[in-house]
PDB file of C-alpha atoms in Angstrom:
ATOM      1  CA  PRO A   1     -31.683 -43.194 -58.657  1.00  0.00           C
ATOM      2  CA  PRO A   2     -34.994 -45.089 -58.238  1.00  0.00           C
ATOM      3  CA  ARG A   3     -33.217 -48.394 -57.600  1.00  0.00           C
ATOM      4  CA  ALA A   4     -31.188 -46.829 -54.757  1.00  0.00           C
ATOM      5  CA  SER A   5     -34.374 -45.337 -53.320  1.00  0.00           C
ATOM      6  CA  VAL A   6     -36.138 -48.705 -53.373  1.00  0.00           C
ATOM      7  CA  SER A   7     -33.118 -50.346 -51.762  1.00  0.00           C
ATOM      8  CA  PHE A   8     -33.021 -47.810 -48.950  1.00  0.00           C
ATOM      9  CA  THR A   9     -36.780 -48.180 -48.406  1.00  0.00           C
ATOM     10  CA  THR A  10     -36.400 -51.949 -48.101  1.00  0.00           C
ATOM     11  CA  VAL A  11     -33.560 -51.581 -45.615  1.00  0.00           C
ATOM     12  CA  THR A  12     -35.597 -49.042 -43.647  1.00  0.00           C
ATOM     13  CA  GLU A  13     -38.602 -51.365 -43.454  1.00  0.00           C
ATOM     14  CA  SER A  14     -36.380 -54.233 -42.310  1.00  0.00           C
ATOM     15  CA  SER A  15     -34.779 -52.002 -39.674  1.00  0.00           C
ATOM     16  CA  SER A  16     -38.212 -50.914 -38.484  1.00  0.00           C
ATOM     17  CA  ASN A  17     -39.183 -54.550 -37.943  1.00  0.00           C
ATOM     18  CA  VAL A  18     -36.028 -55.173 -35.919  1.00  0.00           C
ATOM     19  CA  SER A  19     -36.653 -52.001 -33.918  1.00  0.00           C
ATOM     20  CA  ARG A  20     -40.199 -53.048 -33.077  1.00  0.00           C
ATOM     21  CA  LEU A  21     -38.966 -56.481 -32.041  1.00  0.00           C
ATOM     22  CA  LEU A  22     -36.292 -55.014 -29.754  1.00  0.00           C
ATOM     23  CA  VAL A  23     -38.775 -52.603 -28.170  1.00  0.00           C
ATOM     24  CA  ALA A  24     -41.222 -55.464 -27.621  1.00  0.00           C
ATOM     25  CA  ILE A  25     -38.470 -57.495 -25.947  1.00  0.00           C
ATOM     26  CA  GLY A  26     -37.707 -54.539 -23.693  1.00  0.00           C
ATOM     27  CA  ALA A  27     -41.367 -54.098 -22.732  1.00  0.00           C
ATOM     28  CA  VAL A  28     -41.824 -57.794 -21.985  1.00  0.00           C
ATOM     29  CA  SER A  29     -38.566 -57.800 -20.017  1.00  0.00           C
ATOM     30  CA  PHE A  30     -39.699 -54.905 -17.838  1.00  0.00           C
ATOM     31  CA  ALA A  31     -43.046 -56.570 -17.160  1.00  0.00           C
ATOM     32  CA  ALA A  32     -41.345 -59.879 -16.309  1.00  0.00           C
ATOM     33  CA  ILE A  33     -38.818 -58.191 -14.013  1.00  0.00           C
ATOM     34  CA  ALA A  34     -41.473 -56.193 -12.200  1.00  0.00           C
ATOM     35  CA  LEU A  35     -43.545 -59.344 -11.801  1.00  0.00           C
ATOM     36  CA  GLY A  36     -40.488 -61.200 -10.520  1.00  0.00           C
ATOM     37  CA  TYR A  37     -39.866 -58.599  -7.828  1.00  0.00           C
ATOM     38  CA  LEU A  38     -43.547 -58.635  -6.898  1.00  0.00           C
ATOM     39  CA  LEU A  39     -43.942 -62.412  -6.662  1.00  0.00           C
ATOM     40  CA  ALA A  40     -40.520 -63.359  -5.312  1.00  0.00           C
ATOM     41  CA  PRO A  41     -40.688 -64.730  -1.764  1.00  0.00           C
ATOM     42  CA  PRO A  42     -39.212 -62.586   1.025  1.00  0.00           C
ATOM     43  CA  ASP A  43     -36.205 -64.899   1.299  1.00  0.00           C
ATOM     44  CA  ALA A  44     -33.091 -62.730   0.835  1.00  0.00           C
ATOM     45  CA  GLY A  45     -31.268 -65.342  -1.251  1.00  0.00           C
ATOM     46  CA  VAL A  46     -34.101 -65.727  -3.755  1.00  0.00           C
ATOM     47  CA  ARG A  47     -34.588 -61.976  -4.106  1.00  0.00           C
ATOM     48  CA  SER A  48     -30.860 -61.546  -4.622  1.00  0.00           C
ATOM     49  CA  TRP A  49     -30.941 -64.004  -7.535  1.00  0.00           C
ATOM     50  CA  VAL A  50     -33.918 -62.181  -9.059  1.00  0.00           C
ATOM     51  CA  ALA A  51     -32.173 -58.822  -8.714  1.00  0.00           C
ATOM     52  CA  ASN A  52     -28.833 -59.940 -10.127  1.00  0.00           C
ATOM     53  CA  LEU A  53     -30.294 -61.788 -13.106  1.00  0.00           C
ATOM     54  CA  SER A  54     -32.526 -58.788 -13.849  1.00  0.00           C
ATOM     55  CA  TRP A  55     -29.562 -56.387 -13.782  1.00  0.00           C
ATOM     56  CA  ILE A  56     -27.445 -58.588 -16.019  1.00  0.00           C
ATOM     57  CA  TRP A  57     -30.234 -59.075 -18.544  1.00  0.00           C
ATOM     58  CA  SER A  58     -31.123 -55.355 -18.598  1.00  0.00           C
ATOM     59  CA  ALA A  59     -27.476 -54.405 -19.150  1.00  0.00           C
ATOM     60  CA  LEU A  60     -27.066 -56.989 -21.932  1.00  0.00           C
ATOM     61  CA  TYR A  61     -30.213 -55.651 -23.582  1.00  0.00           C
ATOM     62  CA  ALA A  62     -28.922 -52.083 -23.407  1.00  0.00           C
ATOM     63  CA  VAL A  63     -25.520 -53.075 -24.834  1.00  0.00           C
ATOM     64  CA  THR A  64     -27.151 -55.012 -27.687  1.00  0.00           C
ATOM     65  CA  CYS A  65     -29.522 -52.200 -28.631  1.00  0.00           C
ATOM     66  CA  SER A  66     -26.746 -49.603 -28.439  1.00  0.00           C
ATOM     67  CA  GLY A  67     -24.686 -51.689 -30.828  1.00  0.00           C
ATOM     68  CA  TYR A  68     -27.685 -51.913 -33.151  1.00  0.00           C
ATOM     69  CA  ALA A  69     -28.105 -48.114 -33.095  1.00  0.00           C
ATOM     70  CA  TRP A  70     -24.383 -47.667 -33.734  1.00  0.00           C
ATOM     71  CA  ARG A  71     -24.468 -49.959 -36.780  1.00  0.00           C
ATOM     72  CA  ARG A  72     -27.487 -48.302 -38.406  1.00  0.00           C
ATOM     73  CA  ALA A  73     -26.562 -44.656 -37.697  1.00  0.00           C
ATOM     74  CA  ALA A  74     -25.602 -42.889 -40.912  1.00  0.00           C
ATOM     75  CA  ALA A  75     -23.968 -39.732 -39.558  1.00  0.00           C
ATOM     76  CA  PRO A  76     -20.507 -40.106 -37.957  1.00  0.00           C
ATOM     77  CA  ARG A  77     -21.577 -37.875 -35.047  1.00  0.00           C
ATOM     78  CA  GLU A  78     -24.509 -40.150 -34.266  1.00  0.00           C
ATOM     79  CA  ARG A  79     -22.376 -43.275 -34.536  1.00  0.00           C
ATOM     80  CA  THR A  80     -19.934 -41.807 -32.048  1.00  0.00           C
ATOM     81  CA  SER A  81     -22.727 -40.917 -29.617  1.00  0.00           C
ATOM     82  CA  TRP A  82     -24.228 -44.381 -29.704  1.00  0.00           C
ATOM     83  CA  ALA A  83     -20.770 -45.896 -29.325  1.00  0.00           C
ATOM     84  CA  TRP A  84     -20.388 -43.953 -26.074  1.00  0.00           C
ATOM     85  CA  VAL A  85     -23.833 -45.105 -24.932  1.00  0.00           C
ATOM     86  CA  GLY A  86     -22.785 -48.695 -25.625  1.00  0.00           C
ATOM     87  CA  ALA A  87     -19.498 -48.183 -23.778  1.00  0.00           C
ATOM     88  CA  GLY A  88     -21.384 -46.894 -20.748  1.00  0.00           C
ATOM     89  CA  CYS A  89     -23.738 -49.870 -20.768  1.00  0.00           C
ATOM     90  CA  ALA A  90     -20.790 -52.255 -21.158  1.00  0.00           C
ATOM     91  CA  ALA A  91     -19.063 -50.619 -18.173  1.00  0.00           C
ATOM     92  CA  TYR A  92     -22.225 -51.109 -16.124  1.00  0.00           C
ATOM     93  CA  LEU A  93     -22.398 -54.752 -17.219  1.00  0.00           C
ATOM     94  CA  ALA A  94     -18.773 -55.296 -16.173  1.00  0.00           C
ATOM     95  CA  GLY A  95     -19.466 -53.814 -12.771  1.00  0.00           C
ATOM     96  CA  GLN A  96     -22.593 -55.925 -12.438  1.00  0.00           C
ATOM     97  CA  LEU A  97     -20.720 -59.132 -13.196  1.00  0.00           C
ATOM     98  CA  VAL A  98     -18.286 -58.323 -10.391  1.00  0.00           C
ATOM     99  CA  TRP A  99     -21.177 -57.604  -8.038  1.00  0.00           C
ATOM    100  CA  SER A 100     -22.941 -60.844  -9.012  1.00  0.00           C
ATOM    101  CA  TYR A 101     -19.751 -62.830  -8.448  1.00  0.00           C
ATOM    102  CA  TYR A 102     -19.648 -61.658  -4.848  1.00  0.00           C
ATOM    103  CA  ASP A 103     -23.378 -61.822  -4.258  1.00  0.00           C
ATOM    104  CA  LEU A 104     -24.187 -65.133  -5.956  1.00  0.00           C
ATOM    105  CA  ALA A 105     -20.962 -67.140  -6.174  1.00  0.00           C
ATOM    106  CA  ARG A 106     -19.505 -66.178  -2.806  1.00  0.00           C
ATOM    107  CA  GLY A 107     -22.781 -65.469  -1.010  1.00  0.00           C
ATOM    108  CA  VAL A 108     -21.656 -62.142   0.430  1.00  0.00           C
ATOM    109  CA  PRO A 109     -22.229 -58.562  -0.714  1.00  0.00           C
ATOM    110  CA  PRO A 110     -19.146 -56.921  -2.219  1.00  0.00           C
ATOM    111  CA  PRO A 111     -17.214 -54.460  -0.068  1.00  0.00           C
ATOM    112  CA  TYR A 112     -18.033 -50.809  -0.518  1.00  0.00           C
ATOM    113  CA  PRO A 113     -16.352 -49.565  -2.603  1.00  0.00           C
ATOM    114  CA  SER A 114     -15.241 -52.451  -4.812  1.00  0.00           C
ATOM    115  CA  LEU A 115     -14.315 -53.165  -8.427  1.00  0.00           C
ATOM    116  CA  ALA A 116     -18.037 -53.252  -9.117  1.00  0.00           C
ATOM    117  CA  ASP A 117     -18.234 -49.550  -8.267  1.00  0.00           C
ATOM    118  CA  VAL A 118     -15.406 -48.853 -10.721  1.00  0.00           C
ATOM    119  CA  GLY A 119     -17.550 -50.276 -13.513  1.00  0.00           C
ATOM    120  CA  TYR A 120     -20.686 -48.511 -12.333  1.00  0.00           C
ATOM    121  CA  LEU A 121     -18.987 -45.123 -12.002  1.00  0.00           C
ATOM    122  CA  ALA A 122     -17.348 -45.459 -15.420  1.00  0.00           C
ATOM    123  CA  VAL A 123     -20.866 -45.109 -16.820  1.00  0.00           C
ATOM    124  CA  TYR A 124     -20.929 -41.399 -15.972  1.00  0.00           C
ATOM    125  CA  PRO A 125     -18.242 -40.038 -18.338  1.00  0.00           C
ATOM    126  CA  CYS A 126     -19.429 -42.317 -21.150  1.00  0.00           C
ATOM    127  CA  LEU A 127     -23.053 -41.196 -20.940  1.00  0.00           C
ATOM    128  CA  LEU A 128     -22.068 -37.584 -20.379  1.00  0.00           C
ATOM    129  CA  VAL A 129     -20.118 -37.554 -23.655  1.00  0.00           C
ATOM    130  CA  ALA A 130     -23.007 -39.377 -25.360  1.00  0.00           C
ATOM    131  CA  VAL A 131     -25.584 -36.808 -24.231  1.00  0.00           C
ATOM    132  CA  LEU A 132     -23.473 -33.913 -25.464  1.00  0.00           C
ATOM    133  CA  GLY A 133     -22.942 -35.726 -28.764  1.00  0.00           C
ATOM    134  CA  LEU A 134     -26.663 -36.343 -29.298  1.00  0.00           C
ATOM    135  CA  TRP A 135     -27.311 -32.615 -28.928  1.00  0.00           C
ATOM    136  CA  ARG A 136     -24.320 -31.467 -30.959  1.00  0.00           C
ATOM    137  CA  GLY A 137     -25.212 -29.861 -34.268  1.00  0.00           C
ATOM    138  CA  ARG A 138     -28.745 -28.928 -33.233  1.00  0.00           C
ATOM    139  CA  SER A 139     -29.969 -25.342 -33.295  1.00  0.00           C
ATOM    140  CA  ARG A 140     -29.013 -23.178 -30.321  1.00  0.00           C
ATOM    141  CA  ARG A 141     -30.781 -20.225 -28.779  1.00  0.00           C
ATOM    142  CA  ARG A 142     -29.181 -16.827 -29.034  1.00  0.00           C
ATOM    143  CA  LEU A 143     -27.188 -16.309 -25.858  1.00  0.00           C
ATOM    144  CA  ASP A 144     -28.923 -13.328 -24.268  1.00  0.00           C
ATOM    145  CA  VAL A 145     -29.472 -12.165 -20.700  1.00  0.00           C
ATOM    146  CA  GLU A 146     -32.609 -14.276 -20.222  1.00  0.00           C
ATOM    147  CA  VAL A 147     -30.926 -17.502 -21.332  1.00  0.00           C
ATOM    148  CA  ALA A 148     -27.861 -16.761 -19.211  1.00  0.00           C
ATOM    149  CA  MET A 149     -30.017 -16.053 -16.144  1.00  0.00           C
ATOM    150  CA  ASP A 150     -31.962 -19.308 -16.637  1.00  0.00           C
ATOM    151  CA  ALA A 151     -28.708 -21.267 -16.882  1.00  0.00           C
ATOM    152  CA  LEU A 152     -27.307 -19.540 -13.780  1.00  0.00           C
ATOM    153  CA  LEU A 153     -30.516 -20.231 -11.833  1.00  0.00           C
ATOM    154  CA  VAL A 154     -30.425 -23.928 -12.749  1.00  0.00           C
ATOM    155  CA  THR A 155     -26.740 -24.165 -11.819  1.00  0.00           C
ATOM    156  CA  CYS A 156     -27.103 -22.428  -8.446  1.00  0.00           C
ATOM    157  CA  THR A 157     -30.224 -24.419  -7.573  1.00  0.00           C
ATOM    158  CA  ALA A 158     -28.554 -27.724  -8.472  1.00  0.00           C
ATOM    159  CA  ALA A 159     -25.450 -26.852  -6.433  1.00  0.00           C
ATOM    160  CA  ALA A 160     -27.466 -25.752  -3.392  1.00  0.00           C
ATOM    161  CA  LEU A 161     -29.764 -28.779  -3.413  1.00  0.00           C
ATOM    162  CA  THR A 162     -26.840 -31.146  -3.946  1.00  0.00           C
ATOM    163  CA  TYR A 163     -25.015 -29.815  -0.913  1.00  0.00           C
ATOM    164  CA  GLU A 164     -28.075 -29.483   1.314  1.00  0.00           C
ATOM    165  CA  PHE A 165     -29.715 -32.836   0.638  1.00  0.00           C
ATOM    166  CA  LEU A 166     -26.825 -35.027  -0.524  1.00  0.00           C
ATOM    167  CA  LEU A 167     -23.311 -33.952   0.362  1.00  0.00           C
ATOM    168  CA  GLY A 168     -24.170 -32.570   3.788  1.00  0.00           C
ATOM    169  CA  PRO A 169     -26.042 -35.686   5.003  1.00  0.00           C
ATOM    170  CA  MET A 170     -23.350 -37.942   3.500  1.00  0.00           C
ATOM    171  CA  VAL A 171     -20.572 -36.197   5.404  1.00  0.00           C
ATOM    172  CA  GLN A 172     -22.593 -36.359   8.613  1.00  0.00           C
ATOM    173  CA  ALA A 173     -23.263 -40.069   8.093  1.00  0.00           C
ATOM    174  CA  GLY A 174     -19.541 -40.741   8.426  1.00  0.00           C
ATOM    175  CA  GLY A 175     -17.869 -43.888   7.139  1.00  0.00           C
ATOM    176  CA  SER A 176     -14.403 -44.454   5.741  1.00  0.00           C
ATOM    177  CA  THR A 177     -12.836 -41.806   3.535  1.00  0.00           C
ATOM    178  CA  LEU A 178     -12.887 -44.096   0.484  1.00  0.00           C
ATOM    179  CA  ALA A 179     -16.532 -45.056   1.006  1.00  0.00           C
ATOM    180  CA  LEU A 180     -17.516 -41.420   1.490  1.00  0.00           C
ATOM    181  CA  ALA A 181     -15.620 -40.388  -1.651  1.00  0.00           C
ATOM    182  CA  THR A 182     -17.307 -43.157  -3.654  1.00  0.00           C
ATOM    183  CA  SER A 183     -20.773 -42.115  -2.488  1.00  0.00           C
ATOM    184  CA  VAL A 184     -19.998 -38.491  -3.309  1.00  0.00           C
ATOM    185  CA  ILE A 185     -18.947 -39.504  -6.840  1.00  0.00           C
ATOM    186  CA  TRP A 186     -22.126 -41.580  -7.204  1.00  0.00           C
ATOM    187  CA  ALA A 187     -24.269 -38.588  -6.222  1.00  0.00           C
ATOM    188  CA  VAL A 188     -22.333 -35.781  -7.910  1.00  0.00           C
ATOM    189  CA  GLY A 189     -21.995 -37.758 -11.151  1.00  0.00           C
ATOM    190  CA  SER A 190     -25.758 -38.232 -11.312  1.00  0.00           C
ATOM    191  CA  ILE A 191     -26.439 -34.575 -10.569  1.00  0.00           C
ATOM    192  CA  ALA A 192     -23.873 -33.536 -13.187  1.00  0.00           C
ATOM    193  CA  ILE A 193     -25.641 -35.523 -15.914  1.00  0.00           C
ATOM    194  CA  LEU A 194     -29.030 -34.115 -14.921  1.00  0.00           C
ATOM    195  CA  TRP A 195     -27.525 -30.606 -14.879  1.00  0.00           C
ATOM    196  CA  VAL A 196     -26.109 -31.061 -18.392  1.00  0.00           C
ATOM    197  CA  ILE A 197     -29.509 -32.211 -19.653  1.00  0.00           C
ATOM    198  CA  LEU A 198     -31.255 -29.177 -18.138  1.00  0.00           C
ATOM    199  CA  ILE A 199     -28.623 -26.763 -19.487  1.00  0.00           C
ATOM    200  CA  GLN A 200     -28.936 -28.230 -22.967  1.00  0.00           C
ATOM    201  CA  MET A 201     -32.715 -27.885 -22.769  1.00  0.00           C
ATOM    202  CA  ILE A 202     -32.233 -24.183 -21.996  1.00  0.00           C
ATOM    203  CA  TYR A 203     -29.692 -23.555 -24.760  1.00  0.00           C
ATOM    204  CA  ARG A 204     -31.293 -25.591 -27.528  1.00  0.00           C
ATOM    205  CA  LEU A 205     -34.313 -24.648 -29.610  1.00  0.00           C
ATOM    206  CA  GLN A 206     -35.702 -28.176 -29.797  1.00  0.00           C
ATOM    207  CA  PHE A 207     -36.002 -31.011 -27.299  1.00  0.00           C
ATOM    208  CA  LEU A 208     -34.433 -34.295 -28.345  1.00  0.00           C
ATOM    209  CA  GLY A 209     -37.077 -36.591 -29.776  1.00  0.00           C
ATOM    210  CA  GLY A 210     -37.291 -40.222 -30.832  1.00  0.00           C
ATOM    211  CA  GLY A 211     -34.622 -42.551 -29.533  1.00  0.00           C
ATOM    212  CA  ALA A 212     -32.538 -39.712 -28.097  1.00  0.00           C
ATOM    213  CA  GLY A 213     -35.528 -38.578 -26.035  1.00  0.00           C
ATOM    214  CA  PHE A 214     -35.809 -42.079 -24.575  1.00  0.00           C
ATOM    215  CA  VAL A 215     -32.137 -41.844 -23.653  1.00  0.00           C
ATOM    216  CA  LEU A 216     -32.790 -38.676 -21.629  1.00  0.00           C
ATOM    217  CA  LEU A 217     -35.667 -40.386 -19.815  1.00  0.00           C
ATOM    218  CA  ALA A 218     -33.452 -43.390 -19.106  1.00  0.00           C
ATOM    219  CA  LEU A 219     -30.667 -41.189 -17.755  1.00  0.00           C
ATOM    220  CA  ALA A 220     -33.086 -39.376 -15.461  1.00  0.00           C
ATOM    221  CA  VAL A 221     -34.282 -42.689 -14.010  1.00  0.00           C
ATOM    222  CA  LEU A 222     -30.742 -44.029 -13.617  1.00  0.00           C
ATOM    223  CA  CYS A 223     -29.438 -40.842 -12.004  1.00  0.00           C
ATOM    224  CA  VAL A 224     -32.237 -40.614  -9.447  1.00  0.00           C
ATOM    225  CA  THR A 225     -31.730 -44.295  -8.598  1.00  0.00           C
ATOM    226  CA  ASN A 226     -27.970 -43.798  -8.237  1.00  0.00           C
ATOM    227  CA  VAL A 227     -28.432 -40.897  -5.840  1.00  0.00           C
ATOM    228  CA  ALA A 228     -30.735 -42.989  -3.654  1.00  0.00           C
ATOM    229  CA  TYR A 229     -28.260 -45.880  -3.750  1.00  0.00           C
ATOM    230  CA  ALA A 230     -25.325 -43.650  -2.807  1.00  0.00           C
ATOM    231  CA  MET A 231     -27.044 -42.627   0.412  1.00  0.00           C
ATOM    232  CA  ALA A 232     -28.248 -46.155   1.224  1.00  0.00           C
ATOM    233  CA  ALA A 233     -24.842 -47.720   0.543  1.00  0.00           C
ATOM    234  CA  LEU A 234     -23.052 -45.235   2.775  1.00  0.00           C
ATOM    235  CA  ALA A 235     -25.551 -45.892   5.563  1.00  0.00           C
ATOM    236  CA  ARG A 236     -25.213 -49.676   5.025  1.00  0.00           C
ATOM    237  CA  THR A 237     -28.979 -50.003   4.559  1.00  0.00           C
ATOM    238  CA  TYR A 238     -29.008 -51.261   0.965  1.00  0.00           C
ATOM    239  CA  ALA A 239     -29.926 -54.871   0.171  1.00  0.00           C
ATOM    240  CA  PRO A 240     -30.603 -56.395  -3.280  1.00  0.00           C
ATOM    241  CA  GLY A 241     -34.160 -57.306  -4.165  1.00  0.00           C
ATOM    242  CA  GLY A 242     -35.883 -54.109  -3.088  1.00  0.00           C
ATOM    243  CA  ALA A 243     -37.830 -51.464  -4.963  1.00  0.00           C
ATOM    244  CA  LEU A 244     -34.665 -49.473  -5.662  1.00  0.00           C
ATOM    245  CA  ASP A 245     -33.399 -52.199  -7.985  1.00  0.00           C
ATOM    246  CA  LEU A 246     -36.260 -51.659 -10.398  1.00  0.00           C
ATOM    247  CA  GLY A 247     -34.899 -48.177 -11.109  1.00  0.00           C
ATOM    248  CA  TRP A 248     -31.696 -49.584 -12.613  1.00  0.00           C
ATOM    249  CA  ASP A 249     -33.644 -52.162 -14.608  1.00  0.00           C
ATOM    250  CA  ALA A 250     -36.059 -49.551 -15.939  1.00  0.00           C
ATOM    251  CA  GLY A 251     -33.267 -47.116 -16.792  1.00  0.00           C
ATOM    252  CA  LEU A 252     -31.259 -49.685 -18.735  1.00  0.00           C
ATOM    253  CA  LEU A 253     -34.316 -51.007 -20.558  1.00  0.00           C
ATOM    254  CA  PHE A 254     -35.406 -47.461 -21.478  1.00  0.00           C
ATOM    255  CA  LEU A 255     -31.881 -46.795 -22.698  1.00  0.00           C
ATOM    256  CA  GLY A 256     -31.983 -49.894 -24.877  1.00  0.00           C
ATOM    257  CA  ALA A 257     -35.426 -49.029 -26.229  1.00  0.00           C
ATOM    258  CA  GLY A 258     -34.211 -45.549 -27.129  1.00  0.00           C
ATOM    259  CA  ALA A 259     -31.296 -47.028 -29.038  1.00  0.00           C
ATOM    260  CA  ALA A 260     -33.611 -49.489 -30.776  1.00  0.00           C
ATOM    261  CA  VAL A 261     -35.889 -46.770 -32.176  1.00  0.00           C
ATOM    262  CA  ALA A 262     -33.101 -44.343 -33.120  1.00  0.00           C
ATOM    263  CA  PRO A 263     -33.967 -43.302 -36.692  1.00  0.00           C
ATOM    264  CA  ARG A 264     -31.834 -44.311 -39.654  1.00  0.00           C
ATOM    265  CA  GLN A 265     -31.231 -41.401 -41.993  1.00  0.00           C
ATOM    266  CA  ALA A 266     -30.976 -41.705 -45.736  1.00  0.00           C
ATOM    267  CA  PRO A 267     -27.403 -41.369 -46.999  1.00  0.00           C
TER     268      PRO A 267
END
């Protein structure tokens, strides 16, 4: 009916305004965070405050935008996917609050591993399920020899590079069994998400666009940052306030922006 059409158009326009506002907040946040890292004095305490506040804000932004995408998604499959994205961001936020408690309230870095790592690592299964959900229902390529060979090549290359450049050096670096296992999970979880994205790109006819495309970009940034952190944490060379921290901020802000611009479909 015309009245229903007008009502949906009004809701869509209102949602578009909210989406633009959220994206603008994300862009301003990224600029402010980058400027904060650039202008912060070299004092370790000050840079730690900048890093922790930036992480907390970026995670809160991602959780808020994911909730917004969940509320406005019309299809049940999309609502479920954005719910998993929000759960992953909330797990990261929980881990970050634990980290900040140690780093800011107690003035010492948390042990490695700690409860903070539990929250951080819980992000992997949540986002993995979300990625698969965002692609579910989209057209697939016919499974022929060429597609199978491409998938096998990607899998073998990912496995070889993971062992050669990540697992091998981690084992040689030593450390306690628990710390080594945590670093391996950090690295392998990131590679697994990147592998799933590449496999889906091979099997699907269309690349994810719009908000879902932003999510893939965010996951790529987060996964690369996590791999670098896993190696630095095991070698005890990581300290808050460095360039590595901007990767987590950028990934979470991209994730939130993707959720903010996720399209609302007409019922």
